[in-house]
Every structure is written in C-alpha cells, then in structure tokens.
mmCIF file of C-alpha atoms in Angstrom:
data_model
loop_
_atom_site.group_PDB
_atom_site.id
_atom_site.type_symbol
_atom_site.label_atom_id
_atom_site.label_comp_id
_atom_site.label_asym_id
_atom_site.label_seq_id
_atom_site.Cartn_x
_atom_site.Cartn_y
_atom_site.Cartn_z
ATOM 1 C CA UNK D 1 0.000 0.000 0.000
ATOM 2 C CA UNK D 2 2.427 2.634 -1.136
ATOM 3 C CA UNK D 3 1.405 6.091 -2.232
ATOM 4 C CA UNK D 4 1.929 5.096 -5.821
ATOM 5 C CA UNK D 5 -0.413 2.135 -5.762
ATOM 6 C CA UNK D 6 -3.038 3.953 -3.739
ATOM 7 C CA UNK D 7 -3.519 6.670 -6.310
ATOM 8 C CA UNK D 8 -6.126 5.919 -8.899
ATOM 9 C CA UNK D 9 -6.500 7.887 -12.119
ATOM 10 C CA UNK D 10 -9.684 9.803 -12.660
ATOM 11 C CA UNK D 11 -11.077 9.771 -9.141
ATOM 12 C CA UNK D 12 -9.835 13.145 -7.910
ATOM 13 C CA UNK D 13 -12.552 14.601 -5.703
ATOM 14 C CA UNK D 14 -14.008 18.061 -6.381
ATOM 15 C CA UNK D 15 -11.858 20.992 -5.371
ATOM 16 C CA UNK D 16 -13.898 21.823 -2.297
ATOM 17 C CA UNK D 17 -13.653 18.289 -0.943
ATOM 18 C CA UNK D 18 -9.908 18.339 -1.516
ATOM 19 C CA UNK D 19 -9.581 21.550 0.507
ATOM 20 C CA UNK D 20 -11.618 19.994 3.313
ATOM 21 C CA UNK D 21 -9.455 16.841 3.328
ATOM 22 C CA UNK D 22 -6.350 19.018 3.548
ATOM 23 C CA UNK D 23 -7.813 20.979 6.456
ATOM 24 C CA UNK D 24 -8.549 17.762 8.332
ATOM 25 C CA UNK D 25 -4.999 16.551 7.670
ATOM 26 C CA UNK D 26 -3.630 19.888 8.887
ATOM 27 C CA UNK D 27 -5.665 19.567 12.079
ATOM 28 C CA UNK D 28 -4.226 16.113 12.743
ATOM 29 C CA UNK D 29 -0.669 17.324 12.117
ATOM 30 C CA UNK D 30 -1.135 20.197 14.574
ATOM 31 C CA UNK D 31 -2.424 17.759 17.224
ATOM 32 C CA UNK D 32 0.533 15.418 16.613
ATOM 33 C CA UNK D 33 2.981 18.323 16.837
ATOM 34 C CA UNK D 34 1.534 19.416 20.173
ATOM 35 C CA UNK D 35 1.556 15.877 21.530
ATOM 36 C CA UNK D 36 5.225 15.593 20.570
ATOM 37 C CA UNK D 37 6.036 18.745 22.525
ATOM 38 C CA UNK D 38 3.998 17.499 25.432
ATOM 39 C CA UNK D 39 1.558 20.398 25.899
ATOM 40 C CA UNK D 40 -0.885 22.590 24.030
ATOM 41 C CA UNK D 41 0.336 26.199 24.078
ATOM 42 C CA UNK D 42 -0.296 29.102 21.667
ATOM 43 C CA UNK D 43 3.315 28.944 20.487
ATOM 44 C CA UNK D 44 3.044 25.202 19.833
ATOM 45 C CA UNK D 45 -0.242 25.675 17.975
ATOM 46 C CA UNK D 46 1.321 28.347 15.746
ATOM 47 C CA UNK D 47 4.466 26.303 15.095
ATOM 48 C CA UNK D 48 2.297 23.249 14.428
ATOM 49 C CA UNK D 49 0.280 25.181 11.855
ATOM 50 C CA UNK D 50 3.501 26.278 10.120
ATOM 51 C CA UNK D 51 5.079 22.830 10.127
ATOM 52 C CA UNK D 52 1.846 21.091 9.165
ATOM 53 C CA UNK D 53 1.290 23.540 6.331
ATOM 54 C CA UNK D 54 4.824 22.985 5.074
ATOM 55 C CA UNK D 55 4.346 19.199 5.214
ATOM 56 C CA UNK D 56 1.125 19.425 3.184
ATOM 57 C CA UNK D 57 2.717 21.734 0.591
ATOM 58 C CA UNK D 58 5.939 19.783 0.108
ATOM 59 C CA UNK D 59 4.617 16.231 0.650
ATOM 60 C CA UNK D 60 1.095 16.292 -0.816
ATOM 61 C CA UNK D 61 -1.071 13.324 0.133
ATOM 62 C CA UNK D 62 -2.711 11.133 -2.480
ATOM 63 C CA UNK D 63 -6.394 12.050 -2.630
ATOM 64 C CA UNK D 64 -8.255 9.564 -0.450
ATOM 65 C CA UNK D 65 -11.724 11.003 -0.471
ATOM 66 C CA UNK D 66 -13.935 10.586 2.542
ATOM 67 C CA UNK D 67 -17.520 10.493 1.353
ATOM 68 C CA UNK D 68 -19.315 9.227 4.407
ATOM 69 C CA UNK D 69 -19.873 10.572 7.858
ATOM 70 C CA UNK D 70 -18.691 9.568 11.285
ATOM 71 C CA UNK D 71 -21.142 7.732 13.517
ATOM 72 C CA UNK D 72 -19.862 7.873 17.110
ATOM 73 C CA UNK D 73 -21.831 4.845 18.325
ATOM 74 C CA UNK D 74 -20.697 2.592 15.469
ATOM 75 C CA UNK D 75 -17.156 3.940 15.811
ATOM 76 C CA UNK D 76 -17.127 2.973 19.483
ATOM 77 C CA UNK D 77 -18.441 -0.459 18.585
ATOM 78 C CA UNK D 78 -15.726 -0.824 15.929
ATOM 79 C CA UNK D 79 -13.037 0.111 18.446
ATOM 80 C CA UNK D 80 -14.461 -2.119 21.182
ATOM 81 C CA UNK D 81 -14.794 -5.209 18.989
ATOM 82 C CA UNK D 82 -11.321 -4.502 17.604
ATOM 83 C CA UNK D 83 -9.740 -4.508 21.056
ATOM 84 C CA UNK D 84 -11.517 -7.747 22.021
ATOM 85 C CA UNK D 85 -10.446 -9.406 18.761
ATOM 86 C CA UNK D 86 -6.874 -8.131 19.083
ATOM 87 C CA UNK D 87 -6.594 -9.685 22.546
ATOM 88 C CA UNK D 88 -8.166 -13.006 21.575
ATOM 89 C CA UNK D 89 -6.119 -13.221 18.351
ATOM 90 C CA UNK D 90 -2.906 -12.475 20.202
ATOM 91 C CA UNK D 91 -3.603 -15.149 22.798
ATOM 92 C CA UNK D 92 -4.551 -17.612 20.048
ATOM 93 C CA UNK D 93 -1.362 -17.054 18.043
ATOM 94 C CA UNK D 94 0.743 -17.041 21.206
ATOM 95 C CA UNK D 95 -0.817 -20.384 22.229
ATOM 96 C CA UNK D 96 0.003 -21.879 18.824
ATOM 97 C CA UNK D 97 3.561 -20.591 19.120
ATOM 98 C CA UNK D 98 4.254 -22.255 22.453
ATOM 99 C CA UNK D 99 2.409 -25.542 21.839
ATOM 100 C CA UNK D 100 5.127 -28.171 21.397
ATOM 101 C CA UNK D 101 5.301 -30.095 18.140
ATOM 102 C CA UNK D 102 2.391 -28.330 16.475
ATOM 103 C CA UNK D 103 2.688 -27.305 12.836
ATOM 104 C CA UNK D 104 -0.131 -24.913 11.918
ATOM 105 C CA UNK D 105 -1.760 -25.221 8.520
ATOM 106 C CA UNK D 106 -2.678 -22.110 6.627
ATOM 107 C CA UNK D 107 -4.766 -21.068 3.667
ATOM 108 C CA UNK D 108 -5.013 -18.076 1.346
ATOM 109 C CA UNK D 109 -8.572 -17.013 0.622
ATOM 110 C CA UNK D 110 -9.858 -14.211 -1.567
ATOM 111 C CA UNK D 111 -12.660 -12.104 -0.141
ATOM 112 C CA UNK D 112 -14.568 -9.642 -2.298
ATOM 113 C CA UNK D 113 -15.571 -6.598 -0.303
ATOM 114 C CA UNK D 114 -18.984 -5.121 -0.896
ATOM 115 C CA UNK D 115 -17.893 -1.483 -0.751
ATOM 116 C CA UNK D 116 -14.971 -0.796 -3.089
ATOM 117 C CA UNK D 117 -13.783 2.640 -2.000
ATOM 118 C CA UNK D 118 -10.087 3.103 -1.255
ATOM 119 C CA UNK D 119 -10.820 4.224 2.286
ATOM 120 C CA UNK D 120 -12.869 1.139 3.067
ATOM 121 C CA UNK D 121 -10.277 -1.189 1.501
ATOM 122 C CA UNK D 122 -7.440 0.454 3.420
ATOM 123 C CA UNK D 123 -9.241 0.536 6.774
ATOM 124 C CA UNK D 124 -10.519 -3.036 6.502
ATOM 125 C CA UNK D 125 -7.088 -4.301 5.436
ATOM 126 C CA UNK D 126 -5.440 -2.393 8.259
ATOM 127 C CA UNK D 127 -7.786 -3.822 10.886
ATOM 128 C CA UNK D 128 -7.613 -7.337 9.426
ATOM 129 C CA UNK D 129 -3.835 -7.406 9.683
ATOM 130 C CA UNK D 130 -4.201 -7.027 13.429
ATOM 131 C CA UNK D 131 -7.165 -9.319 14.195
ATOM 132 C CA UNK D 132 -7.884 -13.059 14.329
ATOM 133 C CA UNK D 133 -5.348 -15.118 12.434
ATOM 134 C CA UNK D 134 -5.635 -13.077 9.251
ATOM 135 C CA UNK D 135 -2.887 -11.382 7.239
ATOM 136 C CA UNK D 136 -3.210 -9.487 3.978
ATOM 137 C CA UNK D 137 -1.083 -11.019 1.219
ATOM 138 C CA UNK D 138 -2.389 -9.120 -1.782
ATOM 139 C CA UNK D 139 -4.913 -6.404 -2.543
ATOM 140 C CA UNK D 140 -6.736 -6.181 -5.855
ATOM 141 C CA UNK D 141 -7.926 -2.589 -5.784
ATOM 142 C CA UNK D 142 -9.954 -2.532 -8.976
ATOM 143 C CA UNK D 143 -11.985 -5.599 -8.100
ATOM 144 C CA UNK D 144 -12.030 -4.796 -4.393
ATOM 145 C CA UNK D 145 -10.672 -8.208 -3.421
ATOM 146 C CA UNK D 146 -8.493 -8.854 -0.403
ATOM 147 C CA UNK D 147 -6.343 -11.978 -0.474
ATOM 148 C CA UNK D 148 -5.954 -13.046 3.107
ATOM 149 C CA UNK D 149 -3.673 -15.623 4.681
ATOM 150 C CA UNK D 150 -5.418 -17.481 7.489
ATOM 151 C CA UNK D 151 -3.412 -19.234 10.179
ATOM 152 C CA UNK D 152 -4.404 -22.478 11.898
ATOM 153 C CA UNK D 153 -6.963 -23.917 9.473
ATOM 154 C CA UNK D 154 -8.331 -27.325 10.467
ATOM 155 C CA UNK D 155 -11.480 -27.782 8.435
ATOM 156 C CA UNK D 156 -13.389 -26.130 5.559
ATOM 157 C CA UNK D 157 -15.704 -24.720 8.199
ATOM 158 C CA UNK D 158 -12.814 -22.624 9.496
ATOM 159 C CA UNK D 159 -12.479 -21.028 6.065
ATOM 160 C CA UNK D 160 -16.163 -20.071 5.927
ATOM 161 C CA UNK D 161 -15.843 -18.732 9.449
ATOM 162 C CA UNK D 162 -12.863 -16.575 8.483
ATOM 163 C CA UNK D 163 -14.697 -15.268 5.427
ATOM 164 C CA UNK D 164 -17.669 -14.294 7.575
ATOM 165 C CA UNK D 165 -15.410 -12.601 10.124
ATOM 166 C CA UNK D 166 -13.683 -10.572 7.384
ATOM 167 C CA UNK D 167 -17.020 -9.413 5.990
ATOM 168 C CA UNK D 168 -18.142 -8.584 9.530
ATOM 169 C CA UNK D 169 -15.082 -6.361 9.948
ATOM 170 C CA UNK D 170 -15.958 -4.617 6.684
ATOM 171 C CA UNK D 171 -19.522 -4.135 7.852
ATOM 172 C CA UNK D 172 -18.404 -2.536 11.105
ATOM 173 C CA UNK D 173 -16.028 -0.216 9.192
ATOM 174 C CA UNK D 174 -18.779 0.886 6.806
ATOM 175 C CA UNK D 175 -21.251 1.344 9.640
ATOM 176 C CA UNK D 176 -18.705 3.577 11.393
ATOM 177 C CA UNK D 177 -17.474 5.794 8.544
ATOM 178 C CA UNK D 178 -19.429 4.923 5.387
ATOM 179 C CA UNK D 179 -22.022 6.997 3.589
ATOM 180 C CA UNK D 180 -25.696 6.096 3.385
ATOM 181 C CA UNK D 181 -25.272 4.718 -0.147
ATOM 182 C CA UNK D 182 -22.434 2.465 1.030
ATOM 183 C CA UNK D 183 -24.603 1.214 3.859
ATOM 184 C CA UNK D 184 -27.262 0.200 1.342
ATOM 185 C CA UNK D 185 -24.597 -1.557 -0.756
ATOM 186 C CA UNK D 186 -23.795 -3.606 2.317
ATOM 187 C CA UNK D 187 -27.215 -5.208 2.385
ATOM 188 C CA UNK D 188 -27.894 -5.539 -1.334
ATOM 189 C CA UNK D 189 -24.549 -6.793 -2.707
ATOM 190 C CA UNK D 190 -24.151 -10.564 -2.779
ATOM 191 C CA UNK D 191 -21.216 -11.941 -0.835
ATOM 192 C CA UNK D 192 -20.041 -14.756 -3.061
ATOM 193 C CA UNK D 193 -16.408 -15.824 -3.403
ATOM 194 C CA UNK D 194 -14.540 -14.107 -6.255
ATOM 195 C CA UNK Y 1 -3.450 0.603 50.219
ATOM 196 C CA UNK Y 2 -3.573 3.891 48.340
ATOM 197 C CA UNK Y 3 -4.837 4.473 44.820
ATOM 198 C CA UNK Y 4 -1.254 4.956 43.627
ATOM 199 C CA UNK Y 5 -0.252 1.498 44.865
ATOM 200 C CA UNK Y 6 -3.189 -0.133 43.085
ATOM 201 C CA UNK Y 7 -2.299 1.635 39.828
ATOM 202 C CA UNK Y 8 1.332 0.579 40.240
ATOM 203 C CA UNK Y 9 0.233 -3.057 40.595
ATOM 204 C CA UNK Y 10 -1.932 -2.733 37.499
ATOM 205 C CA UNK Y 11 1.067 -1.270 35.668
ATOM 206 C CA UNK Y 12 3.204 -4.199 36.802
ATOM 207 C CA UNK Y 13 0.611 -6.673 35.514
ATOM 208 C CA UNK Y 14 0.432 -4.843 32.162
ATOM 209 C CA UNK Y 15 4.218 -4.739 31.852
ATOM 210 C CA UNK Y 16 4.694 -8.435 32.611
ATOM 211 C CA UNK Y 17 1.879 -9.609 30.331
ATOM 212 C CA UNK Y 18 3.215 -7.368 27.566
ATOM 213 C CA UNK Y 19 6.674 -8.883 27.954
ATOM 214 C CA UNK Y 20 5.146 -12.396 27.977
ATOM 215 C CA UNK Y 21 3.318 -11.703 24.703
ATOM 216 C CA UNK Y 22 6.539 -10.360 23.190
ATOM 217 C CA UNK Y 23 8.245 -13.578 24.260
ATOM 218 C CA UNK Y 24 5.487 -15.615 22.598
ATOM 219 C CA UNK Y 25 6.028 -13.577 19.428
ATOM 220 C CA UNK Y 26 9.735 -14.379 19.617
ATOM 221 C CA UNK Y 27 9.028 -18.089 20.028
ATOM 222 C CA UNK Y 28 6.612 -17.941 17.096
ATOM 223 C CA UNK Y 29 9.071 -16.145 14.847
ATOM 224 C CA UNK Y 30 11.702 -18.773 15.590
ATOM 225 C CA UNK Y 31 9.448 -21.841 15.486
ATOM 226 C CA UNK Y 32 6.908 -21.273 12.722
ATOM 227 C CA UNK Y 33 7.870 -23.025 9.480
ATOM 228 C CA UNK Y 34 6.959 -20.357 6.934
ATOM 229 C CA UNK Y 35 7.395 -16.624 6.271
ATOM 230 C CA UNK Y 36 3.643 -15.959 6.431
ATOM 231 C CA UNK Y 37 3.235 -17.879 9.695
ATOM 232 C CA UNK Y 38 6.105 -15.907 11.187
ATOM 233 C CA UNK Y 39 4.355 -12.706 10.111
ATOM 234 C CA UNK Y 40 1.333 -13.745 12.164
ATOM 235 C CA UNK Y 41 3.528 -14.062 15.234
ATOM 236 C CA UNK Y 42 5.250 -10.751 14.526
ATOM 237 C CA UNK Y 43 2.092 -8.714 13.969
ATOM 238 C CA UNK Y 44 -0.413 -9.847 16.571
ATOM 239 C CA UNK Y 45 1.140 -10.833 19.924
ATOM 240 C CA UNK Y 46 3.905 -8.345 19.233
ATOM 241 C CA UNK Y 47 1.572 -5.381 18.708
ATOM 242 C CA UNK Y 48 -0.580 -6.195 21.739
ATOM 243 C CA UNK Y 49 2.536 -6.822 23.809
ATOM 244 C CA UNK Y 50 3.907 -3.446 22.800
ATOM 245 C CA UNK Y 51 0.584 -1.741 23.612
ATOM 246 C CA UNK Y 52 0.509 -3.419 27.042
ATOM 247 C CA UNK Y 53 4.084 -2.310 27.758
ATOM 248 C CA UNK Y 54 3.097 1.251 26.780
ATOM 249 C CA UNK Y 55 -0.013 1.000 28.991
ATOM 250 C CA UNK Y 56 2.193 -0.073 31.896
ATOM 251 C CA UNK Y 57 4.490 2.866 31.214
ATOM 252 C CA UNK Y 58 1.534 5.273 31.062
ATOM 253 C CA UNK Y 59 0.163 3.931 34.358
ATOM 254 C CA UNK Y 60 3.533 4.450 36.022
ATOM 255 C CA UNK Y 61 4.187 7.979 34.730
ATOM 256 C CA UNK Y 62 0.642 9.420 35.056
ATOM 257 C CA UNK Y 63 1.378 12.928 33.676
ATOM 258 C CA UNK Y 64 -0.542 14.487 30.806
ATOM 259 C CA UNK Y 65 2.483 15.488 28.724
ATOM 260 C CA UNK Y 66 3.947 11.970 28.840
ATOM 261 C CA UNK Y 67 0.572 10.366 28.108
ATOM 262 C CA UNK Y 68 0.352 12.334 24.848
ATOM 263 C CA UNK Y 69 3.685 11.066 23.669
ATOM 264 C CA UNK Y 70 2.945 7.471 24.691
ATOM 265 C CA UNK Y 71 -0.362 7.706 22.835
ATOM 266 C CA UNK Y 72 1.535 8.813 19.722
ATOM 267 C CA UNK Y 73 3.904 5.837 19.943
ATOM 268 C CA UNK Y 74 0.925 3.506 20.255
ATOM 269 C CA UNK Y 75 -0.877 5.055 17.295
ATOM 270 C CA UNK Y 76 2.274 4.874 15.172
ATOM 271 C CA UNK Y 77 2.612 1.195 16.047
ATOM 272 C CA UNK Y 78 -1.015 0.416 15.165
ATOM 273 C CA UNK Y 79 -0.860 2.366 11.916
ATOM 274 C CA UNK Y 80 2.488 1.134 10.631
ATOM 275 C CA UNK Y 81 2.614 -2.539 11.681
ATOM 276 C CA UNK Y 82 -0.101 -3.679 9.204
ATOM 277 C CA UNK Y 83 1.464 -1.716 6.330
ATOM 278 C CA UNK Y 84 4.869 -3.299 6.876
ATOM 279 C CA UNK Y 85 3.198 -6.705 7.330
ATOM 280 C CA UNK Y 86 1.263 -6.401 4.090
ATOM 281 C CA UNK Y 87 4.377 -5.370 2.152
ATOM 282 C CA UNK Y 88 6.331 -8.309 3.543
ATOM 283 C CA UNK Y 89 3.443 -10.694 2.855
ATOM 284 C CA UNK Y 90 3.136 -9.523 -0.725
ATOM 285 C CA UNK Y 91 6.888 -9.655 -1.352
ATOM 286 C CA UNK Y 92 7.004 -13.157 0.158
ATOM 287 C CA UNK Y 93 4.195 -14.438 -2.028
ATOM 288 C CA UNK Y 94 5.476 -12.834 -5.224
ATOM 289 C CA UNK Y 95 9.017 -14.064 -4.771
ATOM 290 C CA UNK Y 96 7.673 -17.587 -4.246
ATOM 291 C CA UNK Y 97 8.852 -17.951 -0.667
ATOM 292 C CA UNK Y 98 5.510 -19.350 0.473
ATOM 293 C CA UNK Y 99 5.622 -23.066 1.271
ATOM 294 C CA UNK Y 100 2.598 -24.390 -0.590
ATOM 295 C CA UNK Y 101 2.630 -27.724 1.248
ATOM 296 C CA UNK Y 102 1.477 -25.812 4.323
ATOM 297 C CA UNK Y 103 -1.511 -24.254 2.548
ATOM 298 C CA UNK Y 104 -4.880 -25.981 2.406
ATOM 299 C CA UNK Y 105 -6.402 -23.548 -0.057
ATOM 300 C CA UNK Y 106 -4.756 -20.928 -2.246
ATOM 301 C CA UNK Y 107 -7.317 -18.794 -4.058
ATOM 302 C CA UNK Y 108 -4.626 -16.373 -5.225
ATOM 303 C CA UNK Y 109 -2.815 -19.038 -7.267
ATOM 304 C CA UNK Y 110 -4.899 -19.102 -10.456
ATOM 305 C CA UNK Y 111 -5.777 -15.434 -10.341
ATOM 306 C CA UNK Y 112 -2.730 -13.173 -10.695
ATOM 307 C CA UNK Y 113 -3.380 -9.710 -9.262
ATOM 308 C CA UNK Y 114 -3.597 -6.786 -11.619
ATOM 309 C CA UNK Y 115 -2.547 -3.976 -9.318
ATOM 310 C CA UNK Y 116 0.677 -2.861 -7.711
ATOM 311 C CA UNK Y 117 4.009 -2.495 -9.400
ATOM 312 C CA UNK A 1 8.555 -4.819 44.023
ATOM 313 C CA UNK A 2 10.452 -2.732 41.469
ATOM 314 C CA UNK A 3 13.569 -4.917 41.730
ATOM 315 C CA UNK A 4 11.559 -8.091 41.191
ATOM 316 C CA UNK A 5 9.697 -6.442 38.299
ATOM 317 C CA UNK A 6 12.952 -5.284 36.723
ATOM 318 C CA UNK A 7 14.427 -8.797 36.888
ATOM 319 C CA UNK A 8 11.343 -10.469 35.387
ATOM 320 C CA UNK A 9 11.072 -7.938 32.560
ATOM 321 C CA UNK A 10 14.793 -8.143 31.797
ATOM 322 C CA UNK A 11 14.678 -11.928 31.564
ATOM 323 C CA UNK A 12 11.558 -11.973 29.358
ATOM 324 C CA UNK A 13 12.678 -9.225 26.972
ATOM 325 C CA UNK A 14 16.259 -10.500 26.708
ATOM 326 C CA UNK A 15 14.960 -13.955 25.806
ATOM 327 C CA UNK A 16 12.752 -12.421 23.128
ATOM 328 C CA UNK A 17 15.720 -10.496 21.727
ATOM 329 C CA UNK A 18 17.817 -13.698 21.666
ATOM 330 C CA UNK A 19 15.044 -15.581 19.823
ATOM 331 C CA UNK A 20 14.816 -12.786 17.252
ATOM 332 C CA UNK A 21 18.612 -12.824 16.863
ATOM 333 C CA UNK A 22 18.486 -16.586 16.315
ATOM 334 C CA UNK A 23 15.979 -16.085 13.486
ATOM 335 C CA UNK A 24 18.151 -13.334 11.972
ATOM 336 C CA UNK A 25 21.090 -15.751 12.062
ATOM 337 C CA UNK A 26 19.186 -18.654 10.547
ATOM 338 C CA UNK A 27 17.392 -16.697 7.840
ATOM 339 C CA UNK A 28 16.838 -18.297 5.372
ATOM 340 C CA UNK A 29 15.607 -15.392 3.246
ATOM 341 C CA UNK A 30 15.990 -11.638 3.572
ATOM 342 C CA UNK A 31 12.280 -11.384 4.400
ATOM 343 C CA UNK A 32 12.640 -13.665 7.439
ATOM 344 C CA UNK A 33 15.482 -11.463 8.604
ATOM 345 C CA UNK A 34 13.380 -8.316 8.111
ATOM 346 C CA UNK A 35 10.592 -9.815 10.232
ATOM 347 C CA UNK A 36 13.040 -10.813 12.955
ATOM 348 C CA UNK A 37 14.809 -7.438 12.847
ATOM 349 C CA UNK A 38 11.422 -5.761 13.203
ATOM 350 C CA UNK A 39 10.732 -7.910 16.250
ATOM 351 C CA UNK A 40 14.185 -7.145 17.650
ATOM 352 C CA UNK A 41 13.609 -3.415 17.291
ATOM 353 C CA UNK A 42 10.161 -3.698 18.846
ATOM 354 C CA UNK A 43 11.713 -5.586 21.748
ATOM 355 C CA UNK A 44 14.250 -2.795 22.225
ATOM 356 C CA UNK A 45 11.364 -0.323 22.154
ATOM 357 C CA UNK A 46 9.665 -2.404 24.839
ATOM 358 C CA UNK A 47 12.862 -2.596 26.884
ATOM 359 C CA UNK A 48 13.428 1.173 26.798
ATOM 360 C CA UNK A 49 9.784 1.710 27.752
ATOM 361 C CA UNK A 50 9.927 -0.900 30.525
ATOM 362 C CA UNK A 51 13.059 0.691 31.978
ATOM 363 C CA UNK A 52 11.353 4.093 31.993
ATOM 364 C CA UNK A 53 8.300 2.519 33.670
ATOM 365 C CA UNK A 54 10.296 0.724 36.367
ATOM 366 C CA UNK A 55 12.416 3.764 37.241
ATOM 367 C CA UNK A 56 9.492 6.145 36.718
ATOM 368 C CA UNK A 57 11.165 8.711 34.482
ATOM 369 C CA UNK A 58 10.212 10.199 31.116
ATOM 370 C CA UNK A 59 13.619 11.134 29.739
ATOM 371 C CA UNK A 60 13.640 8.345 27.119
ATOM 372 C CA UNK A 61 10.147 8.992 25.729
ATOM 373 C CA UNK A 62 11.422 10.854 22.613
ATOM 374 C CA UNK A 63 13.630 7.830 21.926
ATOM 375 C CA UNK A 64 10.471 5.688 21.881
ATOM 376 C CA UNK A 65 8.804 7.991 19.361
ATOM 377 C CA UNK A 66 11.827 7.960 17.057
ATOM 378 C CA UNK A 67 12.312 4.183 17.342
ATOM 379 C CA UNK A 68 8.661 3.466 16.573
ATOM 380 C CA UNK A 69 8.885 5.391 13.291
ATOM 381 C CA UNK A 70 12.404 4.308 12.358
ATOM 382 C CA UNK A 71 11.506 0.629 12.498
ATOM 383 C CA UNK A 72 8.686 1.110 10.021
ATOM 384 C CA UNK A 73 10.765 3.111 7.550
ATOM 385 C CA UNK A 74 13.581 0.591 7.837
ATOM 386 C CA UNK A 75 11.478 -2.494 7.151
ATOM 387 C CA UNK A 76 9.577 -0.891 4.280
ATOM 388 C CA UNK A 77 12.844 0.197 2.634
ATOM 389 C CA UNK A 78 14.338 -3.284 3.065
ATOM 390 C CA UNK A 79 11.243 -5.027 1.724
ATOM 391 C CA UNK A 80 11.178 -2.844 -1.370
ATOM 392 C CA UNK A 81 14.815 -3.712 -1.872
ATOM 393 C CA UNK A 82 14.054 -7.403 -1.358
ATOM 394 C CA UNK A 83 11.147 -7.324 -3.797
ATOM 395 C CA UNK A 84 13.447 -5.965 -6.483
ATOM 396 C CA UNK A 85 16.435 -8.191 -5.753
ATOM 397 C CA UNK A 86 14.540 -11.478 -5.594
ATOM 398 C CA UNK A 87 12.007 -11.468 -8.418
#
C-alpha cells in the first residue's frame, strides 16, 4: 500500500472536498505536533500550523476522499470489537507458538468486499492485519478483493468462518465511517467468493 | 493501600503480560515453518505486547504530557505494523517464498493480481 | 517490588531479543530477517519503555517515538529492496 499504488486515475474529488481533506490533515498534524512537545500552548499551535502547512505543501497526500460521515456509536463499537479481537487473536497465536510439536496449517482465501472505496479497503485491510489469524497477502484494488492468509486452518468450516469474520469487519467499518449509499450496498450486494 | 499502589500493581501486571506476549512472538518467529506464519507471530502478539508495555508505562508515569507522547507511539505502532506486514506478505508471495505444502487452499494461485508495481 | 519487576522484565525481553537474533542468524531469506529485525527493534522499544516505567522517568520517551517510526521506515525500505532483488 504505497502512495503510488493507492492513487487511482480519474477519481480526484471536487476541489472543495480536496480543501476539506487538507484541512482535516492539517488539524491532525497540529495535534501530533503538540503531543510531541507534550503540551498545548499558543506557540506550539502556531508552530504546528507552520510545520503542518509545510508538510502538506511539500509532501502532498494522495487524494483519499472521505464520502461518508462519522457515527460515534458505530465507531465505538468498531473500536471495542477490535480490542476484544486483538486480545483473543494475540492469545490464540501465542498459544500456537508455544504448543510443542504443532505445525499450523494455513490457507489463502480471496474475499470480495462489498464497498470498493479506497478508504474502506485500506481501513478493513489495516484492521484485518491485526485481528484473528488473518494477514493481507495481496490487494486487488480494482476488483475490491483482499487476499488473506489465514493461520491455523483445520477444516473447511474454518475457512467459511474466516470469510464471515472478514465481511463482519468490513460491515463494522462501513457502519462507522461509510455513507448512506455504502450502507445500502452492504445489504444488497451478494457476498459470493470471487 | 492507596490508589497509587493499586495503579502501580496494574502497571506491573500490564508490563509483565506485555513482555510475555513479546516472548510468545519471539518463540513464534523462531518456530513457525513459513514466512507468512512468522508474520502472524510478529504482527499480533507483538503489537498487543507493545501496547501493554506502553499502557504499563503510562500507568507508572501518570502525567498528561507523557501520556500524549505514549499515545503517539501507540498510534504509530497500530498504523504502521499492518502496512509493513502487508508489504512483507506480498513480497514473500510474489518471490515464491511461500511453502505451498502448508496451505490448504490458495485462491490467489490461479488469479494473478492486476494492481501494484 | 520494582527490583523483582525489573528482573522479570529483563529476563523476558532478553529472551525475546535472543530468539529474534536466532531467526536473523538462521534466515533463510531476507524477508525472514526483516521480520526478525522488526521484532528485535520492537523488543528494544519495549525494553526502553519498561526501563522508563520501572524507574518512573520520562527522559527516554522521545527515543520511543523515534524508534517506533524508524523501524517502520527501515522495514519498508528493506522489503522494497528485497522485492526488487529477488524477483
């Protein structure tokens, strides 16, 4: 997921949206700058604005448009489920690591996401890399397919389970940050294997 | 027992469990037979272990300025670990370092990806 | 309690570092070494943080911030190199 592969031709958002994205990025950079200095002071805010502005001018970000809106309740749910899954996945993998004489079997499955925006692909992939036994091997951006390596597969049922879990992660992401149209896509698009 | 003592004990628990998870990640990285399996060990127990160690540190320091910086380290970890993992996973698969005898299913095999460099 | 804590954490994190070093030594590919080096760096990060926690000081916090970003840049650079060298 480098900047070069993230950029897609012909999907540059309208100028106003671009300005808004840049303002949001600037806000984040100012917050990070103040956290690095350890306190929020007028001088730090001003310096943060200068540095953040310089970063945005000299290192422009690829346009990742954000078309949806934030839903605090769904966002909380996303974060909560993520923490629970991170803990259980970590304990699971740790248990496999220390079990003597156990060779885990893996599988690579392709999962077609229902919402194909860059933001959704990136967020879902990011979360998946950290939760239950899944690891992104390859991303097919145009088709919206994630190829995921699953650790500790014992039966075909495990594969279906992993597929369902991946789609559940996507659903939570869309419910948290997606637009209304993307939410509808969630329920109407079929979820067959690619 | 004061509140500070309780928090210190919580910090100790977080620190030790974080170190234990790191150790499990180390064992996994050494023992797992394949690059992809090792990635699993390096991304999950390692990230949680690191977060727990940072939580322990935050509980010990308990000042706002330090909390901000610890939060930044944690966010950097969460944001960058999956990116590095995905790049390593992709490089491993493309250079043919994946041991296919360990895979039950490989849906990527007959369907070469069209994106990336 | 702090002495006991320091000993336990030192033992656990040193063992992790040794395991990562063993994987760096054994390889077999550059990618395995990148993974292990990543783990080694993360263990150092943990060790610096644990030391700061045990002795209750914040002087090494900037080191943590720098290390957490450096590790990422390092592994990404190495992987890009590996992807080109081993087609």
